[in-house]
């Protein structure tokens, strides 16, 4: 059984689509509602590093205290940005997915296909109707 973790917000369509794509590969992931159970600072640092990102790359601006906290200040250190994400987990962009093949911020949701060890089991369309996987389990490339 493949061990996959998704840091998920059920109120987010991109997060719901990503979770559904993981399940479409035949895997039931470990779902962490990160607003209720945020990752530790050490785990967050590890995931950011494994994803090849900088803390700023994981910051969510929309619907968060990003502006109020002055996080657009380019002189802020990575430690200061991490402190803000730990204090305000809503600042952590989602969904963040961890698989044996890597860690990825799955925006758009189909980015998860790059790190899923198991093939898609059938067709998949996003909530908005956009076809992402065909009936044979192959990724659909936009025309």
PDB file of C-alpha atoms in Angstrom:
ATOM      1  CA  UNK A   1       0.000   0.000   0.000  1.00  0.00           C
ATOM      2  CA  UNK A   2       1.365   3.369  -0.994  1.00  0.00           C
ATOM      3  CA  UNK A   3       1.665   5.893   1.813  1.00  0.00           C
ATOM      4  CA  UNK A   4       0.419   9.300   0.687  1.00  0.00           C
ATOM      5  CA  UNK A   5      -0.350  12.314   2.864  1.00  0.00           C
ATOM      6  CA  UNK A   6      -2.393  15.295   1.737  1.00  0.00           C
ATOM      7  CA  UNK A   7      -2.465  18.519   3.732  1.00  0.00           C
ATOM      8  CA  UNK A   8      -6.038  19.333   2.868  1.00  0.00           C
ATOM      9  CA  UNK A   9      -8.646  22.035   3.257  1.00  0.00           C
ATOM     10  CA  UNK A  10     -12.083  20.574   2.468  1.00  0.00           C
ATOM     11  CA  UNK A  11     -13.393  24.081   1.701  1.00  0.00           C
ATOM     12  CA  UNK A  12     -10.927  24.405  -1.221  1.00  0.00           C
ATOM     13  CA  UNK A  13     -11.935  23.082  -4.648  1.00  0.00           C
ATOM     14  CA  UNK A  14      -8.322  22.550  -5.722  1.00  0.00           C
ATOM     15  CA  UNK A  15      -7.712  20.533  -2.574  1.00  0.00           C
ATOM     16  CA  UNK A  16     -10.882  18.462  -3.122  1.00  0.00           C
ATOM     17  CA  UNK A  17      -9.888  17.772  -6.746  1.00  0.00           C
ATOM     18  CA  UNK A  18      -6.387  16.730  -5.677  1.00  0.00           C
ATOM     19  CA  UNK A  19      -7.773  14.368  -3.045  1.00  0.00           C
ATOM     20  CA  UNK A  20     -10.111  12.850  -5.645  1.00  0.00           C
ATOM     21  CA  UNK A  21      -7.202  12.326  -8.071  1.00  0.00           C
ATOM     22  CA  UNK A  22      -5.235  10.506  -5.364  1.00  0.00           C
ATOM     23  CA  UNK A  23      -8.245   8.282  -4.703  1.00  0.00           C
ATOM     24  CA  UNK A  24      -8.654   7.724  -8.463  1.00  0.00           C
ATOM     25  CA  UNK A  25      -5.238   6.039  -8.362  1.00  0.00           C
ATOM     26  CA  UNK A  26      -6.669   3.452  -5.971  1.00  0.00           C
ATOM     27  CA  UNK A  27      -5.031   4.852  -2.845  1.00  0.00           C
ATOM     28  CA  UNK A  28      -6.755   6.149   0.259  1.00  0.00           C
ATOM     29  CA  UNK A  29      -4.356   8.831   1.524  1.00  0.00           C
ATOM     30  CA  UNK A  30      -3.808  10.021   5.041  1.00  0.00           C
ATOM     31  CA  UNK A  31      -5.802  13.258   5.060  1.00  0.00           C
ATOM     32  CA  UNK A  32      -4.543  16.002   7.360  1.00  0.00           C
ATOM     33  CA  UNK A  33      -6.874  18.961   7.702  1.00  0.00           C
ATOM     34  CA  UNK A  34      -3.964  21.281   8.301  1.00  0.00           C
ATOM     35  CA  UNK A  35      -6.096  24.145   9.636  1.00  0.00           C
ATOM     36  CA  UNK A  36      -7.141  21.839  12.503  1.00  0.00           C
ATOM     37  CA  UNK A  37      -3.834  19.927  12.792  1.00  0.00           C
ATOM     38  CA  UNK A  38      -1.041  22.045  11.330  1.00  0.00           C
ATOM     39  CA  UNK A  39       2.372  20.515  10.676  1.00  0.00           C
ATOM     40  CA  UNK A  40       5.178  21.192  13.116  1.00  0.00           C
ATOM     41  CA  UNK A  41       7.781  23.739  12.114  1.00  0.00           C
ATOM     42  CA  UNK A  42      10.335  20.958  11.542  1.00  0.00           C
ATOM     43  CA  UNK A  43       7.943  19.027   9.303  1.00  0.00           C
ATOM     44  CA  UNK A  44       7.001  22.168   7.385  1.00  0.00           C
ATOM     45  CA  UNK A  45      10.694  22.961   6.788  1.00  0.00           C
ATOM     46  CA  UNK A  46      11.299  19.374   5.647  1.00  0.00           C
ATOM     47  CA  UNK A  47       8.357  19.406   3.209  1.00  0.00           C
ATOM     48  CA  UNK A  48       9.347  22.779   1.763  1.00  0.00           C
ATOM     49  CA  UNK A  49      12.876  21.489   1.225  1.00  0.00           C
ATOM     50  CA  UNK A  50      11.729  18.206  -0.349  1.00  0.00           C
ATOM     51  CA  UNK A  51       9.445  20.173  -2.668  1.00  0.00           C
ATOM     52  CA  UNK A  52      12.404  22.299  -3.782  1.00  0.00           C
ATOM     53  CA  UNK A  53      10.629  25.448  -2.672  1.00  0.00           C
ATOM     54  CA  UNK A  54      11.389  28.424  -0.492  1.00  0.00           C
ATOM     55  CA  UNK A  55       9.024  29.316   2.356  1.00  0.00           C
ATOM     56  CA  UNK A  56       7.761  32.324   0.371  1.00  0.00           C
ATOM     57  CA  UNK A  57       6.658  29.939  -2.418  1.00  0.00           C
ATOM     58  CA  UNK A  58       4.261  28.234  -0.004  1.00  0.00           C
ATOM     59  CA  UNK A  59       2.660  31.405   1.343  1.00  0.00           C
ATOM     60  CA  UNK A  60      -1.009  31.847   0.544  1.00  0.00           C
ATOM     61  CA  UNK A  61      -2.095  35.453   0.095  1.00  0.00           C
ATOM     62  CA  UNK A  62      -5.794  35.230  -0.753  1.00  0.00           C
ATOM     63  CA  UNK A  63      -8.130  34.987   2.235  1.00  0.00           C
ATOM     64  CA  UNK A  64      -5.317  35.203   4.783  1.00  0.00           C
ATOM     65  CA  UNK A  65      -3.666  37.831   7.014  1.00  0.00           C
ATOM     66  CA  UNK A  66      -0.780  38.035   4.500  1.00  0.00           C
ATOM     67  CA  UNK A  67      -1.154  41.768   3.827  1.00  0.00           C
ATOM     68  CA  UNK A  68      -1.985  42.697   7.425  1.00  0.00           C
ATOM     69  CA  UNK A  69       1.175  40.936   8.616  1.00  0.00           C
ATOM     70  CA  UNK A  70       3.320  42.723   6.012  1.00  0.00           C
ATOM     71  CA  UNK A  71       4.482  39.437   4.509  1.00  0.00           C
ATOM     72  CA  UNK A  72       5.007  41.079   1.130  1.00  0.00           C
ATOM     73  CA  UNK A  73       8.166  42.661   2.600  1.00  0.00           C
ATOM     74  CA  UNK A  74      10.957  41.082   0.516  1.00  0.00           C
ATOM     75  CA  UNK A  75      13.446  41.628   3.351  1.00  0.00           C
ATOM     76  CA  UNK A  76      11.678  39.142   5.644  1.00  0.00           C
ATOM     77  CA  UNK A  77      13.800  36.070   6.353  1.00  0.00           C
ATOM     78  CA  UNK A  78      12.712  32.506   5.744  1.00  0.00           C
ATOM     79  CA  UNK A  79      12.530  32.091   9.523  1.00  0.00           C
ATOM     80  CA  UNK A  80      10.128  35.026   9.807  1.00  0.00           C
ATOM     81  CA  UNK A  81       7.927  33.573   7.055  1.00  0.00           C
ATOM     82  CA  UNK A  82       7.945  30.151   8.717  1.00  0.00           C
ATOM     83  CA  UNK A  83       7.047  31.764  12.053  1.00  0.00           C
ATOM     84  CA  UNK A  84       4.047  33.409  10.386  1.00  0.00           C
ATOM     85  CA  UNK A  85       2.890  30.120   8.815  1.00  0.00           C
ATOM     86  CA  UNK A  86       3.183  28.293  12.129  1.00  0.00           C
ATOM     87  CA  UNK A  87       1.262  31.028  13.953  1.00  0.00           C
ATOM     88  CA  UNK A  88      -1.351  31.335  11.167  1.00  0.00           C
ATOM     89  CA  UNK A  89      -1.682  27.951   9.356  1.00  0.00           C
ATOM     90  CA  UNK A  90      -4.126  29.531   6.887  1.00  0.00           C
ATOM     91  CA  UNK A  91      -1.004  31.098   5.336  1.00  0.00           C
ATOM     92  CA  UNK A  92       0.161  27.633   4.217  1.00  0.00           C
ATOM     93  CA  UNK A  93      -0.944  27.172   0.630  1.00  0.00           C
ATOM     94  CA  UNK A  94      -2.718  23.949  -0.194  1.00  0.00           C
ATOM     95  CA  UNK A  95      -2.952  21.190  -1.042  1.00  0.00           C
ATOM     96  CA  UNK A  96       0.496  19.963  -0.164  1.00  0.00           C
ATOM     97  CA  UNK A  97       0.954  16.285  -1.015  1.00  0.00           C
ATOM     98  CA  UNK A  98       3.680  13.918   0.182  1.00  0.00           C
ATOM     99  CA  UNK A  99       4.294  10.633  -1.660  1.00  0.00           C
ATOM    100  CA  UNK A 100       7.265   8.260  -1.990  1.00  0.00           C
ATOM    101  CA  UNK A 101       8.068  10.155  -5.211  1.00  0.00           C
ATOM    102  CA  UNK A 102       8.246  13.604  -3.638  1.00  0.00           C
ATOM    103  CA  UNK A 103       6.413  16.565  -2.187  1.00  0.00           C
ATOM    104  CA  UNK A 104       4.393  18.962  -4.283  1.00  0.00           C
ATOM    105  CA  UNK A 105       2.143  21.968  -3.853  1.00  0.00           C
ATOM    106  CA  UNK A 106      -0.643  20.755  -6.125  1.00  0.00           C
ATOM    107  CA  UNK A 107      -1.809  23.936  -7.792  1.00  0.00           C
ATOM    108  CA  UNK A 108      -3.280  23.092 -10.222  1.00  0.00           C
ATOM    109  CA  UNK A 109      -4.656  19.874  -8.785  1.00  0.00           C
ATOM    110  CA  UNK A 110      -3.393  17.724 -11.669  1.00  0.00           C
ATOM    111  CA  UNK A 111       0.185  18.476 -10.540  1.00  0.00           C
ATOM    112  CA  UNK A 112      -0.357  15.566  -8.132  1.00  0.00           C
ATOM    113  CA  UNK A 113      -0.192  13.192 -11.115  1.00  0.00           C
ATOM    114  CA  UNK A 114       3.560  13.872 -11.333  1.00  0.00           C
ATOM    115  CA  UNK A 115       4.192  12.351  -7.892  1.00  0.00           C
ATOM    116  CA  UNK A 116       1.610   9.557  -7.675  1.00  0.00           C
ATOM    117  CA  UNK A 117       3.297   6.154  -7.794  1.00  0.00           C
ATOM    118  CA  UNK A 118       0.144   4.407  -9.045  1.00  0.00           C
ATOM    119  CA  UNK A 119      -1.630   5.035 -12.332  1.00  0.00           C
ATOM    120  CA  UNK A 120      -5.104   6.502 -12.537  1.00  0.00           C
ATOM    121  CA  UNK A 121      -7.809   3.815 -12.559  1.00  0.00           C
ATOM    122  CA  UNK A 122     -10.199   5.602 -14.895  1.00  0.00           C
ATOM    123  CA  UNK A 123     -11.527   8.893 -16.160  1.00  0.00           C
ATOM    124  CA  UNK A 124     -11.478  11.965 -13.955  1.00  0.00           C
ATOM    125  CA  UNK A 125     -12.938  15.439 -14.357  1.00  0.00           C
ATOM    126  CA  UNK A 126     -12.491  18.313 -11.943  1.00  0.00           C
ATOM    127  CA  UNK A 127     -15.477  19.758 -10.111  1.00  0.00           C
ATOM    128  CA  UNK A 128     -15.742  22.413 -12.850  1.00  0.00           C
ATOM    129  CA  UNK A 129     -16.020  19.699 -15.518  1.00  0.00           C
ATOM    130  CA  UNK A 130     -12.488  20.002 -16.916  1.00  0.00           C
ATOM    131  CA  UNK A 131     -11.365  16.540 -18.051  1.00  0.00           C
ATOM    132  CA  UNK A 132      -7.976  15.698 -16.507  1.00  0.00           C
ATOM    133  CA  UNK A 133      -7.744  11.933 -17.049  1.00  0.00           C
ATOM    134  CA  UNK A 134      -9.292   9.930 -19.894  1.00  0.00           C
ATOM    135  CA  UNK A 135     -11.177   6.612 -19.622  1.00  0.00           C
ATOM    136  CA  UNK A 136      -7.903   4.702 -20.010  1.00  0.00           C
ATOM    137  CA  UNK A 137      -6.350   6.511 -17.033  1.00  0.00           C
ATOM    138  CA  UNK A 138      -4.105   8.724 -19.174  1.00  0.00           C
ATOM    139  CA  UNK A 139      -3.537  12.387 -18.425  1.00  0.00           C
ATOM    140  CA  UNK A 140      -5.395  14.681 -20.803  1.00  0.00           C
ATOM    141  CA  UNK A 141      -3.300  17.520 -22.182  1.00  0.00           C
ATOM    142  CA  UNK A 142      -5.182  20.750 -22.853  1.00  0.00           C
ATOM    143  CA  UNK A 143      -5.639  21.565 -26.533  1.00  0.00           C
TER     144      UNK A 143
END
